[in-house]
Amino acid sequence: MDGVPRVPEQRRAGRPAALRFCVLGPVRAWRGEEPLPTGSPQQRALLAALLLREGRTATAAELIDALWGEEPPSQALAALRTYASRLRKVLDPGVLVSESGGYAVRGLDAGALDLATAQDLGTEADKARAAGDLHRARALLGRALHLWDGEPLAGVPGPYAEAQRVRLEEWRLQLLEARLDMDLEQARHGEAVSELTALTAAHPLRERLRELLMLALYRSGRQAEALAVYADTRRLLADELGVDPRPELRELQQRILRADPALAEPSAPAPEPVAAPVRPAQLPATVPDFTGRTSFVTELSDMLASAEGRVMAVSALAGIGGVGKTTLAVHVAHRARASFPDGQLYVDLQGAGQRAAEPETVLGSFLRALGTADSAIPDSLEERAALYRSVLDGRRVLVLLDNARDAAQIRPLLPGTEGCAALVTSRVRMVGLAGAHLVDLDVMSPEEALQLFVRIVGEERVASEREAALDVVAACGFLPLAIRIAASRLAARRTWTVSVLAAKLADERRRLDELQAGDLAVKATFELGYGQLEPAQARAFRLLGLADGPDISLAAAAAVLDLPAEDTEDLLEALVDTSLLESAAPGRYRFHDLVRLYARACAERDEQPPGERDAALSRLLDFYLATAAGAYALERPGDRLVDHLHTARHPGLVFEDRHKAQDWLYTEAVSLLACVRQSTRPASLERAVDTLWAAVDLAESGTNSKAYESVAAALRDAAERDAAPRAEARALICLAYVHSITGRFDLAVRAAEHSARLSSGTDPLAACWAYNTLGVIAIYQKRFEDGESLLTRAIEGFRACQDRAGEASALCNLSRIHLDSGRTHSAVSLAQQGTDMYDDMGHALKGANGRYALGLALTQSGRTSEAAARLQEALTVFQDSRQQLWAGMTLFRLAEVDLAARRPAQAAAGAELALGVLRDIGGDWRRGNVLVVLGRALSGIGQTGRAQVCWQDALALYEASGAPEAEAVRALINPLAVA
């Protein structure tokens, strides 16, 4: 704490800064930001007793009893008056008042006392929870709990203070239990396990915490541990209190034993009531198999229902061709018929075609439909629009303007009078339509898409081929028009199975040709939009469709098009406006899958010269190579790898600091890896491998590790096919590294050894990294003599290459060899040497790796305080750098330090955090290591049943991988049998 209470400062105009008080910790007072002296412990006890009475008067006798209990001093009353006098001088005039022979604190601002603030927050949280707003309720409880600053009334003597301490601590635990209960209701069970483990260690007899821990473990897939918690609790209650667990705990155990489905996930809130259907008239027929779009139907129906009493309700739907804009608009208009008893108007404005409808013509037909005689219809657009609005005055009419070209075409067609409404559909977003409610219609969800397919084809044909049906709707990109065409083709061919259709659509080059039935064709729908593009826009559409990534950034698109960013943005936003491209996020764009296939078909058909397609993808790869190399150099100053990469022919981005470089790398991860995978042709293969190596941080991120491995394997295969030893050796280094961090050490050894053979004498830096990787794996496999030889060779190689960062890495790894072979002093020295080298280079990330190695050596040297400090420094950097693997491993090592320092409760909490972080990365071997430490920590706090479960889980992981650690775990599980 900084000495300032966490209660918000309250000020009033025209008076000094308000008083503030804290009792949820040491008793303190402030005037604004100025701390006030609260005097001796007994004087603070008097202040606390008055504050806790919330303005009520306390008699002198009550206060004497509160301060001294049954044995007050002989001059207690005089002492009490002295304390009150001193407090009155410190506080504002009129705050501490004398009344009826006693005292009271009055006139405080709202929120002046931290306890009152916490109570208000708790009350608001109860209301929010009752209203179903769990997110707000949880946030309010978090704010209330944050007001605690250690033990309430800390250092305040007297029986009253002691009783209040107990009460306030009990209330804090109740708030914690309520917040944790909401954590579980919001599916935060993984995060809750660590906190609950620490809390049950601190409050072992509190059954509600044990109940929450059991539920959190069960929902995390750890059923055996959940049952072990019950067994530990039952034994502890019997030993300590001679009682059985309470009925709720026993019932939870039974529900876990029978795998009650209701326990698996938090209960879902009741669905929002859907507005009663309404019926339209004088509109195109709605399709009988309309499916899904529930949220859009509700949103648009609500807008139309609000038309009464408003000048005009206008909703404009925009989206790609075939996404179902007209179908949705017609369906909603039919539902809204009862709200517009005076009629509904409809027109197809032909905005996607070459000859869009003229507003004058449309107004003429509308006026006739509204009963205006031909002779009364004026000639000019302005006069027709004015008459149209006059005719609609006082009526409640719905106007459906379908397939609009732009805002200028529809403005004269809007009613503009109270009680009327307009629905507009267009491929262009109507941003120029003032006051319009804009709706961007996306493709269907997979569930909706499958439901539409089944409705058209029939349940009996799909029931036995549901997976194939999912393949079909996925191949259609969940686009309603494509699904309807595919389903209609299948419905008309009784001899086809769903699998036959899925196989036909699996061929991307033929997919658009397959998606046509009668007068419906996906390609024709896209052709309408493409035909209206200007030449520069059409070129951008074709070339951007060549990239494989799920989306593309503005900077990457500029590289593909070989244009300045400003010009590129203009082109991309124009494509977004025509719904041929989507704006995925600010500065990022994406194609619908079928639109991408159409763009590629256009590129093959129209792009001249043909070599421009390869050149565009080459520019994109160069952009990623240059930018990834720059990010690598910024993250690892002094590392020589960037000097040994191919020189990109296209400039990349330049970053101000390493954090912005990391942001770019993780944002671009999927698109970068897709581009690298796409670049396996001989002309681009070596640049692709170098890009992958420069993006090595993605291998450790957890989220992208599997994709990184898959791309590395594809590059290795391509290099082997093309007899490209340099590319193959570097791809193998990437592959060996990702195998090692996922615990597949045999595969890692084979890859690294092959890389060393290929790069020896031709690519010395690659060879050094291969030996370094082999040395690390030797540590894990406890081959210390081999490891020392390999790491010594790596150190010599790095020195020859003048790569000080690589040398520091190998020195820190060699420290582990010395540590595991009993040379503790030299292990500390080597790790310190490597860390110092990193620090000299300003190498924050790798410096954290050095501190990690140093922390291990210091732990075994018995210097646990220093070890914890170094590991905490490393953890801060790893978390800041989003290095999930190393953050998890550092949490694990900190748990080991806590165990060595005999802090089992902290060790258990830390090990739980490590398990959560390493859930998707690190492999079974590392997970087994963490489980062993967690078991030791749990055993240390008396939760032996749960400890046994952890060790059993670790043993299963070790045995599955043939790890030598299995024998030591067997000894933990059954020490007598091993002995």
Short mmCIF file of C-alpha atoms in Angstrom, two decimals, residues 728-729 731-737 739-740 745-760 766-777 790:
data_model
loop_
_atom_site.label_atom_id
_atom_site.label_comp_id
_atom_site.label_asym_id
_atom_site.label_seq_id
_atom_site.Cartn_x
_atom_site.Cartn_y
_atom_site.Cartn_z
CA GLU A 728 15.97 -28.34 -44.83
CA ALA A 729 18.53 -27.85 -42.02
CA ALA A 731 13.36 -26.13 -41.06
CA LEU A 732 14.62 -29.04 -38.96
CA ILE A 733 15.94 -26.61 -36.30
CA CYS A 734 12.47 -25.07 -36.04
CA LEU A 735 10.92 -28.52 -35.90
CA ALA A 736 13.38 -29.78 -33.27
CA TYR A 737 12.67 -26.75 -31.11
CA HIS A 739 9.25 -30.90 -30.49
CA SER A 740 11.43 -30.14 -27.48
CA PHE A 745 12.34 -35.47 -27.05
CA ASP A 746 13.06 -38.46 -29.32
CA LEU A 747 11.58 -36.62 -32.30
CA ALA A 748 13.48 -33.49 -31.34
CA VAL A 749 16.78 -35.39 -31.18
CA ARG A 750 16.28 -36.91 -34.63
CA ALA A 751 15.43 -33.53 -36.17
CA ALA A 752 18.32 -31.70 -34.50
CA GLU A 753 20.88 -34.39 -35.37
CA HIS A 754 19.78 -34.36 -39.01
CA SER A 755 20.00 -30.55 -39.03
CA ALA A 756 23.52 -30.68 -37.58
CA ARG A 757 24.64 -33.08 -40.30
CA LEU A 758 23.14 -30.97 -43.09
CA SER A 759 24.47 -27.63 -41.83
CA SER A 760 27.93 -28.71 -40.67
CA ALA A 766 22.47 -23.25 -37.87
CA ALA A 767 24.84 -26.00 -36.72
CA CYS A 768 25.47 -24.14 -33.44
CA TRP A 769 21.76 -23.93 -32.72
CA ALA A 770 21.34 -27.61 -33.56
CA TYR A 771 24.03 -28.54 -31.02
CA ASN A 772 22.53 -26.19 -28.45
CA THR A 773 19.10 -27.82 -28.89
CA LEU A 774 20.63 -31.30 -28.62
CA GLY A 775 22.38 -30.25 -25.41
CA VAL A 776 19.11 -29.03 -23.87
CA ILE A 777 17.36 -32.29 -24.74
CA LEU A 790 27.22 -30.88 -27.15
#
